[in-house]
PDB file of C-alpha atoms and ligand atoms in Angstrom:
ATOM      1  CA  UNK A   1       0.065  -0.294   0.111  1.00  0.00           C
ATOM      2  CA  UNK A   2       1.146   3.502  -1.048  1.00  0.00           C
ATOM      3  CA  UNK A   3       1.706   6.166   1.922  1.00  0.00           C
ATOM      4  CA  UNK A   4      -1.028   8.435   1.377  1.00  0.00           C
ATOM      5  CA  UNK A   5       0.930  12.066   2.451  1.00  0.00           C
ATOM      6  CA  UNK A   6      -2.513  13.804   3.172  1.00  0.00           C
ATOM      7  CA  UNK A   7      -3.587  11.308   5.921  1.00  0.00           C
ATOM      8  CA  UNK A   8      -4.544  12.942   8.918  1.00  0.00           C
ATOM      9  CA  UNK A   9      -1.534  12.243  11.155  1.00  0.00           C
ATOM     10  CA  UNK A  10       0.703  13.418   8.140  1.00  0.00           C
ATOM     11  CA  UNK A  11      -0.957  16.362   8.551  1.00  0.00           C
ATOM     12  CA  UNK A  12      -0.556  16.468  12.336  1.00  0.00           C
ATOM     13  CA  UNK A  13       3.025  15.980  12.008  1.00  0.00           C
ATOM     14  CA  UNK A  14       3.847  18.580   9.190  1.00  0.00           C
ATOM     15  CA  UNK A  15       1.742  21.154  12.079  1.00  0.00           C
ATOM     16  CA  UNK A  16      -1.134  21.466   9.570  1.00  0.00           C
ATOM     17  CA  UNK A  17      -3.767  20.496  11.975  1.00  0.00           C
ATOM     18  CA  UNK A  18      -3.544  20.746  15.782  1.00  0.00           C
ATOM     19  CA  UNK A  19      -2.954  17.851  18.280  1.00  0.00           C
ATOM     20  CA  UNK A  20      -2.855  17.856  21.995  1.00  0.00           C
ATOM     21  CA  UNK A  21       0.834  16.926  22.147  1.00  0.00           C
ATOM     22  CA  UNK A  22       2.228  14.680  24.902  1.00  0.00           C
ATOM     23  CA  UNK A  23       5.363  14.020  24.206  1.00  0.00           C
ATOM     24  CA  UNK A  24       8.233  13.790  21.502  1.00  0.00           C
ATOM     25  CA  UNK A  25      11.539  12.506  20.800  1.00  0.00           C
ATOM     26  CA  UNK A  26      13.522  12.773  17.180  1.00  0.00           C
ATOM     27  CA  UNK A  27      11.826   9.313  15.869  1.00  0.00           C
ATOM     28  CA  UNK A  28       8.165   9.937  17.346  1.00  0.00           C
ATOM     29  CA  UNK A  29       5.203  12.731  18.431  1.00  0.00           C
ATOM     30  CA  UNK A  30       2.503  11.141  21.076  1.00  0.00           C
ATOM     31  CA  UNK A  31      -0.828  13.026  21.105  1.00  0.00           C
ATOM     32  CA  UNK A  32      -3.950  12.666  22.783  1.00  0.00           C
ATOM     33  CA  UNK A  33      -6.305  10.490  20.756  1.00  0.00           C
ATOM     34  CA  UNK A  34      -9.259  12.684  19.344  1.00  0.00           C
ATOM     35  CA  UNK A  35     -11.894  10.381  20.734  1.00  0.00           C
ATOM     36  CA  UNK A  36     -10.507   9.025  23.632  1.00  0.00           C
ATOM     37  CA  UNK A  37     -12.127   5.355  24.778  1.00  0.00           C
ATOM     38  CA  UNK A  38     -10.577   5.428  28.224  1.00  0.00           C
ATOM     39  CA  UNK A  39      -9.243   8.224  30.814  1.00  0.00           C
ATOM     40  CA  UNK A  40      -5.759   7.475  28.999  1.00  0.00           C
ATOM     41  CA  UNK A  41      -5.927   7.275  25.213  1.00  0.00           C
ATOM     42  CA  UNK A  42      -2.476   8.506  23.973  1.00  0.00           C
ATOM     43  CA  UNK A  43      -1.512   7.995  20.459  1.00  0.00           C
ATOM     44  CA  UNK A  44       2.108   7.785  19.435  1.00  0.00           C
ATOM     45  CA  UNK A  45       3.404   7.666  15.964  1.00  0.00           C
ATOM     46  CA  UNK A  46       6.608   7.593  14.302  1.00  0.00           C
ATOM     47  CA  UNK A  47       7.925  10.536  12.357  1.00  0.00           C
ATOM     48  CA  UNK A  48       8.572   8.611   9.315  1.00  0.00           C
ATOM     49  CA  UNK A  49       6.165   7.830   6.953  1.00  0.00           C
ATOM     50  CA  UNK A  50       4.930   4.189   7.508  1.00  0.00           C
ATOM     51  CA  UNK A  51       1.368   3.236   6.426  1.00  0.00           C
ATOM     52  CA  UNK A  52       1.312   0.343   9.190  1.00  0.00           C
ATOM     53  CA  UNK A  53       3.083  -1.874  11.135  1.00  0.00           C
ATOM     54  CA  UNK A  54       4.065  -4.323   8.803  1.00  0.00           C
ATOM     55  CA  UNK A  55       5.568  -1.188   7.284  1.00  0.00           C
ATOM     56  CA  UNK A  56       7.093  -0.082   9.856  1.00  0.00           C
ATOM     57  CA  UNK A  57       8.915  -3.046  11.285  1.00  0.00           C
ATOM     58  CA  UNK A  58      10.069  -4.082   8.053  1.00  0.00           C
ATOM     59  CA  UNK A  59      11.165  -0.982   6.709  1.00  0.00           C
ATOM     60  CA  UNK A  60      12.233   1.383   9.359  1.00  0.00           C
ATOM     61  CA  UNK A  61      15.830   1.226  10.703  1.00  0.00           C
ATOM     62  CA  UNK A  62      16.285   0.116  14.152  1.00  0.00           C
ATOM     63  CA  UNK A  63      17.093   3.240  15.513  1.00  0.00           C
ATOM     64  CA  UNK A  64      13.707   4.541  14.336  1.00  0.00           C
ATOM     65  CA  UNK A  65      12.374   1.592  16.147  1.00  0.00           C
ATOM     66  CA  UNK A  66      14.083   1.488  19.380  1.00  0.00           C
ATOM     67  CA  UNK A  67      13.328   5.400  19.269  1.00  0.00           C
ATOM     68  CA  UNK A  68       9.419   4.781  18.748  1.00  0.00           C
ATOM     69  CA  UNK A  69       9.301   2.418  21.411  1.00  0.00           C
ATOM     70  CA  UNK A  70      11.206   4.191  23.921  1.00  0.00           C
ATOM     71  CA  UNK A  71       8.362   7.104  23.604  1.00  0.00           C
ATOM     72  CA  UNK A  72       5.634   4.445  23.725  1.00  0.00           C
ATOM     73  CA  UNK A  73       7.171   3.459  27.260  1.00  0.00           C
ATOM     74  CA  UNK A  74       8.328   6.804  28.235  1.00  0.00           C
ATOM     75  CA  UNK A  75       4.491   7.880  27.682  1.00  0.00           C
ATOM     76  CA  UNK A  76       3.274   4.836  29.957  1.00  0.00           C
ATOM     77  CA  UNK A  77       5.650   5.799  32.680  1.00  0.00           C
ATOM     78  CA  UNK A  78       5.223   9.770  32.727  1.00  0.00           C
ATOM     79  CA  UNK A  79       1.231   9.325  32.826  1.00  0.00           C
ATOM     80  CA  UNK A  80       1.585   7.170  35.653  1.00  0.00           C
ATOM     81  CA  UNK A  81       0.167   3.651  33.915  1.00  0.00           C
ATOM     82  CA  UNK A  82       2.917   1.046  34.809  1.00  0.00           C
ATOM     83  CA  UNK A  83       1.644   0.326  38.530  1.00  0.00           C
ATOM     84  CA  UNK A  84      -2.348   0.177  37.583  1.00  0.00           C
ATOM     85  CA  UNK A  85      -1.387  -1.066  34.196  1.00  0.00           C
ATOM     86  CA  UNK A  86      -2.370   0.086  30.745  1.00  0.00           C
ATOM     87  CA  UNK A  87      -2.788  -1.698  27.259  1.00  0.00           C
ATOM     88  CA  UNK A  88      -1.229  -1.039  23.736  1.00  0.00           C
ATOM     89  CA  UNK A  89      -2.708  -1.472  20.733  1.00  0.00           C
ATOM     90  CA  UNK A  90      -1.519  -1.359  17.028  1.00  0.00           C
ATOM     91  CA  UNK A  91      -4.542  -1.990  14.398  1.00  0.00           C
ATOM     92  CA  UNK A  92      -3.424  -2.914  10.900  1.00  0.00           C
ATOM     93  CA  UNK A  93      -5.638  -3.306   7.597  1.00  0.00           C
ATOM     94  CA  UNK A  94      -9.226  -4.163   7.658  1.00  0.00           C
ATOM     95  CA  UNK A  95      -9.385  -7.198  10.117  1.00  0.00           C
ATOM     96  CA  UNK A  96      -7.683  -5.010  12.787  1.00  0.00           C
ATOM     97  CA  UNK A  97     -10.049  -2.002  11.900  1.00  0.00           C
ATOM     98  CA  UNK A  98      -7.018   0.669  11.238  1.00  0.00           C
ATOM     99  CA  UNK A  99      -8.519   3.900  10.294  1.00  0.00           C
ATOM    100  CA  UNK A 100      -5.429   6.334   9.748  1.00  0.00           C
ATOM    101  CA  UNK A 101      -2.908   4.881   7.233  1.00  0.00           C
ATOM    102  CA  UNK A 102      -0.167   6.128   9.082  1.00  0.00           C
ATOM    103  CA  UNK A 103       1.087   3.571  11.634  1.00  0.00           C
ATOM    104  CA  UNK A 104       0.560   4.254  15.351  1.00  0.00           C
ATOM    105  CA  UNK A 105       0.303   2.791  18.447  1.00  0.00           C
ATOM    106  CA  UNK A 106      -2.602   3.212  21.115  1.00  0.00           C
ATOM    107  CA  UNK A 107      -1.757   3.936  24.911  1.00  0.00           C
ATOM    108  CA  UNK A 108      -4.955   3.023  26.919  1.00  0.00           C
ATOM    109  CA  UNK A 109      -5.306   2.863  30.825  1.00  0.00           C
ATOM    110  CA  UNK A 110      -6.591   5.110  33.646  1.00  0.00           C
ATOM    111  CA  UNK A 111      -9.407   2.266  34.423  1.00  0.00           C
ATOM    112  CA  UNK A 112      -9.394  -1.300  34.342  1.00  0.00           C
ATOM    113  CA  UNK A 113      -9.929  -2.090  30.688  1.00  0.00           C
ATOM    114  CA  UNK A 114     -11.602  -5.210  30.367  1.00  0.00           C
ATOM    115  CA  UNK A 115     -11.236  -8.346  28.152  1.00  0.00           C
ATOM    116  CA  UNK A 116      -8.610  -7.791  25.444  1.00  0.00           C
ATOM    117  CA  UNK A 117     -11.592  -8.468  22.490  1.00  0.00           C
ATOM    118  CA  UNK A 118     -15.260  -7.649  22.120  1.00  0.00           C
ATOM    119  CA  UNK A 119     -16.935 -10.941  21.735  1.00  0.00           C
ATOM    120  CA  UNK A 120     -18.927 -11.656  18.592  1.00  0.00           C
TER     121      UNK A 120
HETATM  122  P1  5GP B   1      -7.274   3.256  14.152  1.00  0.00           P
HETATM  123  O1  5GP B   1      -8.666   2.817  14.255  1.00  0.00           O
HETATM  124  O2  5GP B   1      -6.834   3.583  12.954  1.00  0.00           O
HETATM  125  O3  5GP B   1      -6.250   2.327  14.789  1.00  0.00           O
HETATM  126  O4  5GP B   1      -7.322   4.568  15.113  1.00  0.00           O
HETATM  127  C1  5GP B   1      -7.330   5.638  14.430  1.00  0.00           C
HETATM  128  C2  5GP B   1      -7.439   6.572  15.929  1.00  0.00           C
HETATM  129  O5  5GP B   1      -7.512   8.272  15.658  1.00  0.00           O
HETATM  130  C3  5GP B   1      -8.731   6.757  16.254  1.00  0.00           C
HETATM  131  O6  5GP B   1      -8.560   6.430  17.678  1.00  0.00           O
HETATM  132  C4  5GP B   1      -9.307   8.292  16.020  1.00  0.00           C
HETATM  133  O7  5GP B   1      -9.818   8.849  17.310  1.00  0.00           O
HETATM  134  C5  5GP B   1      -8.083   9.070  16.008  1.00  0.00           C
HETATM  135  N1  5GP B   1      -8.121  10.310  15.335  1.00  0.00           N
HETATM  136  C6  5GP B   1      -8.205  10.232  14.127  1.00  0.00           C
HETATM  137  N2  5GP B   1      -8.547  11.531  13.837  1.00  0.00           N
HETATM  138  C7  5GP B   1      -7.833  12.805  14.572  1.00  0.00           C
HETATM  139  C8  5GP B   1      -7.643  13.771  14.802  1.00  0.00           C
HETATM  140  O8  5GP B   1      -7.434  14.548  13.845  1.00  0.00           O
HETATM  141  N3  5GP B   1      -6.652  14.011  15.714  1.00  0.00           N
HETATM  142  C9  5GP B   1      -6.279  12.878  16.807  1.00  0.00           C
HETATM  143  N4  5GP B   1      -5.467  13.240  17.847  1.00  0.00           N
HETATM  144  N5  5GP B   1      -6.914  11.797  16.918  1.00  0.00           N
HETATM  145  C10 5GP B   1      -7.760  11.402  15.699  1.00  0.00           C
END
């Protein structure tokens, strides 16, 4: 899948639309989800143009992957989630329910999050 440079997270990275910034480093940006599913719902995105988790983990430099995960861990720590617990989610593709085609990790916490998946 080709990267769409007009996706909403690309616009956030370019500063064309605002976000509620939580943290950042050389390789990644963390900001609050616009439609939070828990008291804490932060999105962490790489600065590079990666469509999905498969794209990111198969083509990003090791330093980008390390920097991205360092920011995920920092966000969870800084927001006080390590003690009570939290959940990381990366949706990929249609079955995963990915809506925005720029790789991102959801960091969720602030209450017991219940079963991992809705039962159907
Ligand atoms: P996905 O379903 O792709 O894993 O998650 C996309 C997430 O992006 C959703 O949780 C949605 O609420 C969030 N989102 C979509 N548009 C925006 C936006 O313009 N700003 C922010 N902060 N979050 C957004």
